[in-house]
């Protein structure tokens, strides 16, 4: 029962962002689990994916066999998956007063496709605005880890690499630079957490940040 009576803001849209190997998925799922146990009404979801159609698009995007995929096709597929996930999962939950915590959202496209693929942030922003009709997150927790550390973690922990993980170190460096620009541009909604530290410390910081937002 403890926590069920907690006063909380309704329907906050919060995203986790960070380069590959930042620990984003471990951190976001642990924090959501902890908050749910305490009685907070929060829903975890992830991108690309989060709904049947979007998960099918995810499989196409990340399949290592799809080496011929064009960068703009990739960007459009991410935006298409985002649209479906937003309409099918995120907006209904927000409208029902449930806080949604999404592992990645539009900032990933700005960093990976805008900078990583060199398409440009403006172009990526505009196709995404078509997809999300202006629905940006209320807050974004950015797990800051440099590309080198991130890649070392991926190589140490994962048995299979998806098409994006397997990209060159130069690509991952550009993604990191892209994130730095995105974080600067949207600094009002960003909370930056140093994710080069042990994961338990990162989880604790993210937990305190989210609790603060929910209790506010
Ligand atoms: P994940 O590893 O967080 O599940 O994400 C899968 C990959 O997709 C990861 O390498 C980041 C990449 N990605 C993009 O390139 N653009 C996007 O818009 C999103 C959501 C993810």
PDB file of N, CA, C and O in Angstrom, residues 47-115:
ATOM      1  N   UNK A  47      12.448   2.376 -27.583  1.00  0.00           N
ATOM      2  CA  UNK A  47      12.543   2.617 -29.026  1.00  0.00           C
ATOM      3  C   UNK A  47      13.882   2.123 -29.546  1.00  0.00           C
ATOM      4  O   UNK A  47      14.856   2.180 -28.790  1.00  0.00           O
ATOM      5  N   UNK A  48      14.008   1.733 -30.797  1.00  0.00           N
ATOM      6  CA  UNK A  48      12.880   1.489 -31.691  1.00  0.00           C
ATOM      7  C   UNK A  48      12.126   0.269 -31.191  1.00  0.00           C
ATOM      8  O   UNK A  48      12.733  -0.665 -30.688  1.00  0.00           O
ATOM      9  N   UNK A  49      10.807   0.295 -31.320  1.00  0.00           N
ATOM     10  CA  UNK A  49       9.981  -0.819 -30.867  1.00  0.00           C
ATOM     11  C   UNK A  49       8.873  -0.319 -29.976  1.00  0.00           C
ATOM     12  O   UNK A  49       8.369   0.778 -30.160  1.00  0.00           O
ATOM     13  N   UNK A  50       8.490  -1.143 -29.005  1.00  0.00           N
ATOM     14  CA  UNK A  50       7.486  -0.731 -28.028  1.00  0.00           C
ATOM     15  C   UNK A  50       6.052  -1.033 -28.441  1.00  0.00           C
ATOM     16  O   UNK A  50       5.133  -0.836 -27.665  1.00  0.00           O
ATOM     17  N   UNK A  51       5.849  -1.478 -29.689  1.00  0.00           N
ATOM     18  CA  UNK A  51       4.532  -1.944 -30.129  1.00  0.00           C
ATOM     19  C   UNK A  51       4.818  -2.985 -31.220  1.00  0.00           C
ATOM     20  O   UNK A  51       5.935  -3.032 -31.744  1.00  0.00           O
ATOM     21  N   UNK A  52       3.823  -3.813 -31.560  1.00  0.00           N
ATOM     22  CA  UNK A  52       4.105  -4.911 -32.510  1.00  0.00           C
ATOM     23  C   UNK A  52       4.673  -4.396 -33.830  1.00  0.00           C
ATOM     24  O   UNK A  52       5.682  -4.896 -34.321  1.00  0.00           O
ATOM     25  N   UNK A  53       4.008  -3.405 -34.393  1.00  0.00           N
ATOM     26  CA  UNK A  53       4.453  -2.884 -35.700  1.00  0.00           C
ATOM     27  C   UNK A  53       5.843  -2.268 -35.566  1.00  0.00           C
ATOM     28  O   UNK A  53       6.742  -2.523 -36.369  1.00  0.00           O
ATOM     29  N   UNK A  54       6.029  -1.484 -34.511  1.00  0.00           N
ATOM     30  CA  UNK A  54       7.334  -0.825 -34.320  1.00  0.00           C
ATOM     31  C   UNK A  54       8.444  -1.852 -34.050  1.00  0.00           C
ATOM     32  O   UNK A  54       9.586  -1.663 -34.468  1.00  0.00           O
ATOM     33  N   UNK A  55       8.116  -2.953 -33.372  1.00  0.00           N
ATOM     34  CA  UNK A  55       9.129  -4.004 -33.138  1.00  0.00           C
ATOM     35  C   UNK A  55       9.508  -4.667 -34.468  1.00  0.00           C
ATOM     36  O   UNK A  55      10.658  -5.031 -34.684  1.00  0.00           O
ATOM     37  N   UNK A  56       8.517  -4.809 -35.367  1.00  0.00           N
ATOM     38  CA  UNK A  56       8.841  -5.389 -36.681  1.00  0.00           C
ATOM     39  C   UNK A  56       9.764  -4.455 -37.452  1.00  0.00           C
ATOM     40  O   UNK A  56      10.701  -4.889 -38.124  1.00  0.00           O
ATOM     41  N   UNK A  57       9.494  -3.166 -37.350  1.00  0.00           N
ATOM     42  CA  UNK A  57      10.373  -2.190 -38.031  1.00  0.00           C
ATOM     43  C   UNK A  57      11.767  -2.263 -37.399  1.00  0.00           C
ATOM     44  O   UNK A  57      12.781  -2.227 -38.086  1.00  0.00           O
ATOM     45  N   UNK A  58      11.817  -2.396 -36.056  1.00  0.00           N
ATOM     46  CA  UNK A  58      13.110  -2.513 -35.359  1.00  0.00           C
ATOM     47  C   UNK A  58      13.938  -3.670 -35.942  1.00  0.00           C
ATOM     48  O   UNK A  58      15.134  -3.532 -36.177  1.00  0.00           O
ATOM     49  N   UNK A  59      13.260  -4.815 -36.150  1.00  0.00           N
ATOM     50  CA  UNK A  59      13.993  -5.973 -36.660  1.00  0.00           C
ATOM     51  C   UNK A  59      14.608  -5.683 -38.021  1.00  0.00           C
ATOM     52  O   UNK A  59      15.731  -6.090 -38.306  1.00  0.00           O
ATOM     53  N   UNK A  60      13.879  -4.971 -38.852  1.00  0.00           N
ATOM     54  CA  UNK A  60      14.415  -4.631 -40.190  1.00  0.00           C
ATOM     55  C   UNK A  60      15.623  -3.697 -40.031  1.00  0.00           C
ATOM     56  O   UNK A  60      16.676  -3.905 -40.625  1.00  0.00           O
ATOM     57  N   UNK A  61      15.468  -2.670 -39.181  1.00  0.00           N
ATOM     58  CA  UNK A  61      16.549  -1.671 -39.037  1.00  0.00           C
ATOM     59  C   UNK A  61      17.824  -2.321 -38.499  1.00  0.00           C
ATOM     60  O   UNK A  61      18.922  -2.033 -38.965  1.00  0.00           O
ATOM     61  N   UNK A  62      17.672  -3.172 -37.469  1.00  0.00           N
ATOM     62  CA  UNK A  62      18.864  -3.644 -36.750  1.00  0.00           C
ATOM     63  C   UNK A  62      19.449  -4.951 -37.286  1.00  0.00           C
ATOM     64  O   UNK A  62      20.533  -5.358 -36.861  1.00  0.00           O
ATOM     65  N   UNK A  63      18.759  -5.559 -38.258  1.00  0.00           N
ATOM     66  CA  UNK A  63      19.261  -6.821 -38.812  1.00  0.00           C
ATOM     67  C   UNK A  63      20.637  -6.609 -39.458  1.00  0.00           C
ATOM     68  O   UNK A  63      20.768  -5.857 -40.428  1.00  0.00           O
ATOM     69  N   UNK A  64      21.677  -7.285 -38.919  1.00  0.00           N
ATOM     70  CA  UNK A  64      23.034  -7.074 -39.468  1.00  0.00           C
ATOM     71  C   UNK A  64      23.142  -7.450 -40.942  1.00  0.00           C
ATOM     72  O   UNK A  64      24.072  -7.020 -41.623  1.00  0.00           O
ATOM     73  N   UNK A  65      22.158  -8.226 -41.436  1.00  0.00           N
ATOM     74  CA  UNK A  65      22.200  -8.611 -42.864  1.00  0.00           C
ATOM     75  C   UNK A  65      21.852  -7.441 -43.782  1.00  0.00           C
ATOM     76  O   UNK A  65      22.206  -7.437 -44.953  1.00  0.00           O
ATOM     77  N   UNK A  66      21.151  -6.440 -43.246  1.00  0.00           N
ATOM     78  CA  UNK A  66      20.685  -5.331 -44.096  1.00  0.00           C
ATOM     79  C   UNK A  66      21.781  -4.288 -44.342  1.00  0.00           C
ATOM     80  O   UNK A  66      21.577  -3.088 -44.120  1.00  0.00           O
ATOM     81  N   UNK A  67      22.901  -4.756 -44.825  1.00  0.00           N
ATOM     82  CA  UNK A  67      24.059  -3.873 -45.003  1.00  0.00           C
ATOM     83  C   UNK A  67      23.809  -2.813 -46.082  1.00  0.00           C
ATOM     84  O   UNK A  67      24.480  -1.797 -46.104  1.00  0.00           O
ATOM     85  N   UNK A  68      22.844  -3.080 -46.983  1.00  0.00           N
ATOM     86  CA  UNK A  68      22.619  -2.132 -48.084  1.00  0.00           C
ATOM     87  C   UNK A  68      21.677  -0.990 -47.689  1.00  0.00           C
ATOM     88  O   UNK A  68      21.373  -0.138 -48.513  1.00  0.00           O
ATOM     89  N   UNK A  69      21.240  -0.953 -46.419  1.00  0.00           N
ATOM     90  CA  UNK A  69      20.254   0.068 -46.054  1.00  0.00           C
ATOM     91  C   UNK A  69      20.807   1.486 -46.205  1.00  0.00           C
ATOM     92  O   UNK A  69      21.851   1.828 -45.674  1.00  0.00           O
ATOM     93  N   UNK A  70      20.045   2.300 -46.941  1.00  0.00           N
ATOM     94  CA  UNK A  70      20.406   3.692 -47.166  1.00  0.00           C
ATOM     95  C   UNK A  70      20.163   4.509 -45.884  1.00  0.00           C
ATOM     96  O   UNK A  70      19.219   4.241 -45.136  1.00  0.00           O
ATOM     97  N   UNK A  71      21.007   5.514 -45.636  1.00  0.00           N
ATOM     98  CA  UNK A  71      20.919   6.281 -44.381  1.00  0.00           C
ATOM     99  C   UNK A  71      19.575   6.993 -44.218  1.00  0.00           C
ATOM    100  O   UNK A  71      19.019   7.057 -43.118  1.00  0.00           O
ATOM    101  N   UNK A  72      19.028   7.522 -45.330  1.00  0.00           N
ATOM    102  CA  UNK A  72      17.732   8.219 -45.215  1.00  0.00           C
ATOM    103  C   UNK A  72      16.588   7.226 -45.024  1.00  0.00           C
ATOM    104  O   UNK A  72      15.592   7.532 -44.360  1.00  0.00           O
ATOM    105  N   UNK A  73      16.733   6.045 -45.624  1.00  0.00           N
ATOM    106  CA  UNK A  73      15.740   4.982 -45.399  1.00  0.00           C
ATOM    107  C   UNK A  73      15.749   4.630 -43.908  1.00  0.00           C
ATOM    108  O   UNK A  73      14.700   4.534 -43.272  1.00  0.00           O
ATOM    109  N   UNK A  74      16.959   4.490 -43.356  1.00  0.00           N
ATOM    110  CA  UNK A  74      17.102   4.173 -41.926  1.00  0.00           C
ATOM    111  C   UNK A  74      16.419   5.250 -41.073  1.00  0.00           C
ATOM    112  O   UNK A  74      15.661   4.947 -40.148  1.00  0.00           O
ATOM    113  N   UNK A  75      16.672   6.514 -41.406  1.00  0.00           N
ATOM    114  CA  UNK A  75      16.096   7.622 -40.630  1.00  0.00           C
ATOM    115  C   UNK A  75      14.568   7.602 -40.702  1.00  0.00           C
ATOM    116  O   UNK A  75      13.880   7.828 -39.697  1.00  0.00           O
ATOM    117  N   UNK A  76      14.031   7.295 -41.898  1.00  0.00           N
ATOM    118  CA  UNK A  76      12.571   7.256 -42.063  1.00  0.00           C
ATOM    119  C   UNK A  76      11.971   6.073 -41.305  1.00  0.00           C
ATOM    120  O   UNK A  76      10.888   6.191 -40.724  1.00  0.00           O
ATOM    121  N   UNK A  77      12.676   4.957 -41.294  1.00  0.00           N
ATOM    122  CA  UNK A  77      12.172   3.792 -40.555  1.00  0.00           C
ATOM    123  C   UNK A  77      12.130   4.075 -39.051  1.00  0.00           C
ATOM    124  O   UNK A  77      11.172   3.714 -38.365  1.00  0.00           O
ATOM    125  N   UNK A  78      13.173   4.724 -38.532  1.00  0.00           N
ATOM    126  CA  UNK A  78      13.149   5.086 -37.103  1.00  0.00           C
ATOM    127  C   UNK A  78      11.968   6.023 -36.825  1.00  0.00           C
ATOM    128  O   UNK A  78      11.269   5.880 -35.818  1.00  0.00           O
ATOM    129  N   UNK A  79      11.757   6.979 -37.729  1.00  0.00           N
ATOM    130  CA  UNK A  79      10.656   7.931 -37.520  1.00  0.00           C
ATOM    131  C   UNK A  79       9.305   7.218 -37.625  1.00  0.00           C
ATOM    132  O   UNK A  79       8.374   7.517 -36.867  1.00  0.00           O
ATOM    133  N   UNK A  80       9.220   6.243 -38.538  1.00  0.00           N
ATOM    134  CA  UNK A  80       7.959   5.496 -38.698  1.00  0.00           C
ATOM    135  C   UNK A  80       7.676   4.663 -37.447  1.00  0.00           C
ATOM    136  O   UNK A  80       6.549   4.656 -36.933  1.00  0.00           O
ATOM    137  N   UNK A  81       8.708   3.984 -36.941  1.00  0.00           N
ATOM    138  CA  UNK A  81       8.537   3.183 -35.720  1.00  0.00           C
ATOM    139  C   UNK A  81       8.131   4.101 -34.562  1.00  0.00           C
ATOM    140  O   UNK A  81       7.271   3.763 -33.744  1.00  0.00           O
ATOM    141  N   UNK A  82       8.755   5.268 -34.523  1.00  0.00           N
ATOM    142  CA  UNK A  82       8.460   6.247 -33.453  1.00  0.00           C
ATOM    143  C   UNK A  82       6.996   6.672 -33.494  1.00  0.00           C
ATOM    144  O   UNK A  82       6.324   6.764 -32.473  1.00  0.00           O
ATOM    145  N   UNK A  83       6.516   6.954 -34.696  1.00  0.00           N
ATOM    146  CA  UNK A  83       5.129   7.391 -34.860  1.00  0.00           C
ATOM    147  C   UNK A  83       4.156   6.335 -34.314  1.00  0.00           C
ATOM    148  O   UNK A  83       3.250   6.631 -33.552  1.00  0.00           O
ATOM    149  N   UNK A  84       4.368   5.097 -34.747  1.00  0.00           N
ATOM    150  CA  UNK A  84       3.453   4.029 -34.361  1.00  0.00           C
ATOM    151  C   UNK A  84       3.467   3.809 -32.839  1.00  0.00           C
ATOM    152  O   UNK A  84       2.436   3.682 -32.204  1.00  0.00           O
ATOM    153  N   UNK A  85       4.674   3.819 -32.283  1.00  0.00           N
ATOM    154  CA  UNK A  85       4.850   3.622 -30.842  1.00  0.00           C
ATOM    155  C   UNK A  85       4.197   4.758 -30.047  1.00  0.00           C
ATOM    156  O   UNK A  85       3.514   4.539 -29.049  1.00  0.00           O
ATOM    157  N   UNK A  86       4.382   5.978 -30.553  1.00  0.00           N
ATOM    158  CA  UNK A  86       3.811   7.153 -29.877  1.00  0.00           C
ATOM    159  C   UNK A  86       2.286   7.065 -29.830  1.00  0.00           C
ATOM    160  O   UNK A  86       1.663   7.227 -28.774  1.00  0.00           O
ATOM    161  N   UNK A  87       1.697   6.781 -30.997  1.00  0.00           N
ATOM    162  CA  UNK A  87       0.240   6.786 -31.107  1.00  0.00           C
ATOM    163  C   UNK A  87      -0.373   5.590 -30.371  1.00  0.00           C
ATOM    164  O   UNK A  87      -1.402   5.722 -29.718  1.00  0.00           O
ATOM    165  N   UNK A  88       0.304   4.445 -30.484  1.00  0.00           N
ATOM    166  CA  UNK A  88      -0.286   3.234 -29.925  1.00  0.00           C
ATOM    167  C   UNK A  88      -0.033   3.088 -28.431  1.00  0.00           C
ATOM    168  O   UNK A  88      -0.880   2.567 -27.712  1.00  0.00           O
ATOM    169  N   UNK A  89       1.132   3.522 -27.956  1.00  0.00           N
ATOM    170  CA  UNK A  89       1.487   3.262 -26.551  1.00  0.00           C
ATOM    171  C   UNK A  89       1.669   4.519 -25.698  1.00  0.00           C
ATOM    172  O   UNK A  89       1.134   4.613 -24.605  1.00  0.00           O
ATOM    173  N   UNK A  90       2.458   5.458 -26.212  1.00  0.00           N
ATOM    174  CA  UNK A  90       2.844   6.585 -25.347  1.00  0.00           C
ATOM    175  C   UNK A  90       1.666   7.523 -25.080  1.00  0.00           C
ATOM    176  O   UNK A  90       1.336   7.781 -23.911  1.00  0.00           O
ATOM    177  N   UNK A  91       1.016   8.010 -26.129  1.00  0.00           N
ATOM    178  CA  UNK A  91      -0.047   8.998 -25.920  1.00  0.00           C
ATOM    179  C   UNK A  91      -1.222   8.453 -25.109  1.00  0.00           C
ATOM    180  O   UNK A  91      -1.685   9.140 -24.184  1.00  0.00           O
ATOM    181  N   UNK A  92      -1.695   7.223 -25.380  1.00  0.00           N
ATOM    182  CA  UNK A  92      -2.804   6.716 -24.548  1.00  0.00           C
ATOM    183  C   UNK A  92      -2.440   6.669 -23.066  1.00  0.00           C
ATOM    184  O   UNK A  92      -3.252   7.006 -22.207  1.00  0.00           O
ATOM    185  N   UNK A  93      -1.197   6.262 -22.754  1.00  0.00           N
ATOM    186  CA  UNK A  93      -0.792   6.205 -21.337  1.00  0.00           C
ATOM    187  C   UNK A  93      -0.745   7.615 -20.749  1.00  0.00           C
ATOM    188  O   UNK A  93      -1.286   7.865 -19.664  1.00  0.00           O
ATOM    189  N   UNK A  94      -0.126   8.543 -21.464  1.00  0.00           N
ATOM    190  CA  UNK A  94      -0.043   9.921 -20.951  1.00  0.00           C
ATOM    191  C   UNK A  94      -1.437  10.491 -20.733  1.00  0.00           C
ATOM    192  O   UNK A  94      -1.708  11.139 -19.718  1.00  0.00           O
ATOM    193  N   UNK A  95      -2.333  10.228 -21.692  1.00  0.00           N
ATOM    194  CA  UNK A  95      -3.698  10.749 -21.571  1.00  0.00           C
ATOM    195  C   UNK A  95      -4.454  10.129 -20.407  1.00  0.00           C
ATOM    196  O   UNK A  95      -5.389  10.723 -19.881  1.00  0.00           O
ATOM    197  N   UNK A  96      -4.027   8.933 -20.016  1.00  0.00           N
ATOM    198  CA  UNK A  96      -4.656   8.273 -18.850  1.00  0.00           C
ATOM    199  C   UNK A  96      -3.963   8.694 -17.554  1.00  0.00           C
ATOM    200  O   UNK A  96      -4.233   8.138 -16.493  1.00  0.00           O
ATOM    201  N   UNK A  97      -3.041   9.641 -17.636  1.00  0.00           N
ATOM    202  CA  UNK A  97      -2.383  10.162 -16.435  1.00  0.00           C
ATOM    203  C   UNK A  97      -1.194   9.338 -15.976  1.00  0.00           C
ATOM    204  O   UNK A  97      -0.691   9.515 -14.871  1.00  0.00           O
ATOM    205  N   UNK A  98      -0.738   8.420 -16.837  1.00  0.00           N
ATOM    206  CA  UNK A  98       0.394   7.556 -16.457  1.00  0.00           C
ATOM    207  C   UNK A  98       1.691   8.165 -16.980  1.00  0.00           C
ATOM    208  O   UNK A  98       1.754   8.619 -18.133  1.00  0.00           O
ATOM    209  N   UNK A  99       2.709   8.173 -16.144  1.00  0.00           N
ATOM    210  CA  UNK A  99       4.018   8.650 -16.578  1.00  0.00           C
ATOM    211  C   UNK A  99       4.685   7.594 -17.458  1.00  0.00           C
ATOM    212  O   UNK A  99       4.712   6.422 -17.109  1.00  0.00           O
ATOM    213  N   UNK A 100       5.198   8.044 -18.596  1.00  0.00           N
ATOM    214  CA  UNK A 100       5.844   7.107 -19.527  1.00  0.00           C
ATOM    215  C   UNK A 100       7.349   7.375 -19.526  1.00  0.00           C
ATOM    216  O   UNK A 100       7.793   8.517 -19.661  1.00  0.00           O
ATOM    217  N   UNK A 101       8.108   6.290 -19.342  1.00  0.00           N
ATOM    218  CA  UNK A 101       9.567   6.382 -19.375  1.00  0.00           C
ATOM    219  C   UNK A 101      10.049   5.593 -20.578  1.00  0.00           C
ATOM    220  O   UNK A 101       9.910   4.371 -20.625  1.00  0.00           O
ATOM    221  N   UNK A 102      10.567   6.297 -21.552  1.00  0.00           N
ATOM    222  CA  UNK A 102      10.972   5.626 -22.790  1.00  0.00           C
ATOM    223  C   UNK A 102      12.496   5.571 -22.917  1.00  0.00           C
ATOM    224  O   UNK A 102      13.180   6.582 -22.778  1.00  0.00           O
ATOM    225  N   UNK A 103      12.966   4.355 -23.161  1.00  0.00           N
ATOM    226  CA  UNK A 103      14.376   4.100 -23.420  1.00  0.00           C
ATOM    227  C   UNK A 103      14.595   4.511 -24.883  1.00  0.00           C
ATOM    228  O   UNK A 103      14.225   3.763 -25.779  1.00  0.00           O
ATOM    229  N   UNK A 104      15.099   5.708 -25.096  1.00  0.00           N
ATOM    230  CA  UNK A 104      15.315   6.384 -26.393  1.00  0.00           C
ATOM    231  C   UNK A 104      14.046   7.015 -26.950  1.00  0.00           C
ATOM    232  O   UNK A 104      12.948   6.535 -26.761  1.00  0.00           O
ATOM    233  N   UNK A 105      14.252   8.111 -27.693  1.00  0.00           N
ATOM    234  CA  UNK A 105      13.182   8.785 -28.440  1.00  0.00           C
ATOM    235  C   UNK A 105      13.868   9.645 -29.496  1.00  0.00           C
ATOM    236  O   UNK A 105      14.951   9.286 -29.982  1.00  0.00           O
ATOM    237  N   UNK A 106      13.304  10.785 -29.787  1.00  0.00           N
ATOM    238  CA  UNK A 106      13.745  11.569 -30.943  1.00  0.00           C
ATOM    239  C   UNK A 106      15.217  12.019 -30.879  1.00  0.00           C
ATOM    240  O   UNK A 106      15.896  12.111 -31.911  1.00  0.00           O
ATOM    241  N   UNK A 107      15.749  12.250 -29.681  1.00  0.00           N
ATOM    242  CA  UNK A 107      17.159  12.689 -29.576  1.00  0.00           C
ATOM    243  C   UNK A 107      18.110  11.645 -30.162  1.00  0.00           C
ATOM    244  O   UNK A 107      19.181  11.997 -30.664  1.00  0.00           O
ATOM    245  N   UNK A 108      17.714  10.363 -30.074  1.00  0.00           N
ATOM    246  CA  UNK A 108      18.563   9.312 -30.664  1.00  0.00           C
ATOM    247  C   UNK A 108      18.694   9.542 -32.166  1.00  0.00           C
ATOM    248  O   UNK A 108      19.784   9.400 -32.724  1.00  0.00           O
ATOM    249  N   UNK A 109      17.586   9.873 -32.810  1.00  0.00           N
ATOM    250  CA  UNK A 109      17.657  10.110 -34.262  1.00  0.00           C
ATOM    251  C   UNK A 109      18.509  11.332 -34.580  1.00  0.00           C
ATOM    252  O   UNK A 109      19.246  11.345 -35.572  1.00  0.00           O
ATOM    253  N   UNK A 110      18.395  12.372 -33.757  1.00  0.00           N
ATOM    254  CA  UNK A 110      19.212  13.576 -34.004  1.00  0.00           C
ATOM    255  C   UNK A 110      20.696  13.226 -33.912  1.00  0.00           C
ATOM    256  O   UNK A 110      21.501  13.640 -34.749  1.00  0.00           O
ATOM    257  N   UNK A 111      21.064  12.422 -32.890  1.00  0.00           N
ATOM    258  CA  UNK A 111      22.481  12.086 -32.698  1.00  0.00           C
ATOM    259  C   UNK A 111      22.966  11.032 -33.703  1.00  0.00           C
ATOM    260  O   UNK A 111      24.013  11.214 -34.330  1.00  0.00           O
ATOM    261  N   UNK A 112      22.190   9.951 -33.870  1.00  0.00           N
ATOM    262  CA  UNK A 112      22.665   8.828 -34.716  1.00  0.00           C
ATOM    263  C   UNK A 112      22.512   9.128 -36.207  1.00  0.00           C
ATOM    264  O   UNK A 112      23.440   8.895 -36.981  1.00  0.00           O
ATOM    265  N   UNK A 113      21.303   9.582 -36.599  1.00  0.00           N
ATOM    266  CA  UNK A 113      21.108   9.813 -38.029  1.00  0.00           C
ATOM    267  C   UNK A 113      21.591  11.221 -38.422  1.00  0.00           C
ATOM    268  O   UNK A 113      22.243  11.400 -39.449  1.00  0.00           O
ATOM    269  N   UNK A 114      21.268  12.199 -37.557  1.00  0.00           N
ATOM    270  CA  UNK A 114      21.681  13.568 -37.863  1.00  0.00           C
ATOM    271  C   UNK A 114      23.188  13.725 -37.935  1.00  0.00           C
ATOM    272  O   UNK A 114      23.724  14.265 -38.907  1.00  0.00           O
ATOM    273  N   UNK A 115      23.873  13.224 -36.888  1.00  0.00           N
ATOM    274  CA  UNK A 115      25.340  13.369 -36.817  1.00  0.00           C
ATOM    275  C   UNK A 115      26.080  12.109 -37.229  1.00  0.00           C
ATOM    276  O   UNK A 115      27.012  12.161 -38.029  1.00  0.00           O
TER     277      UNK A 115
END
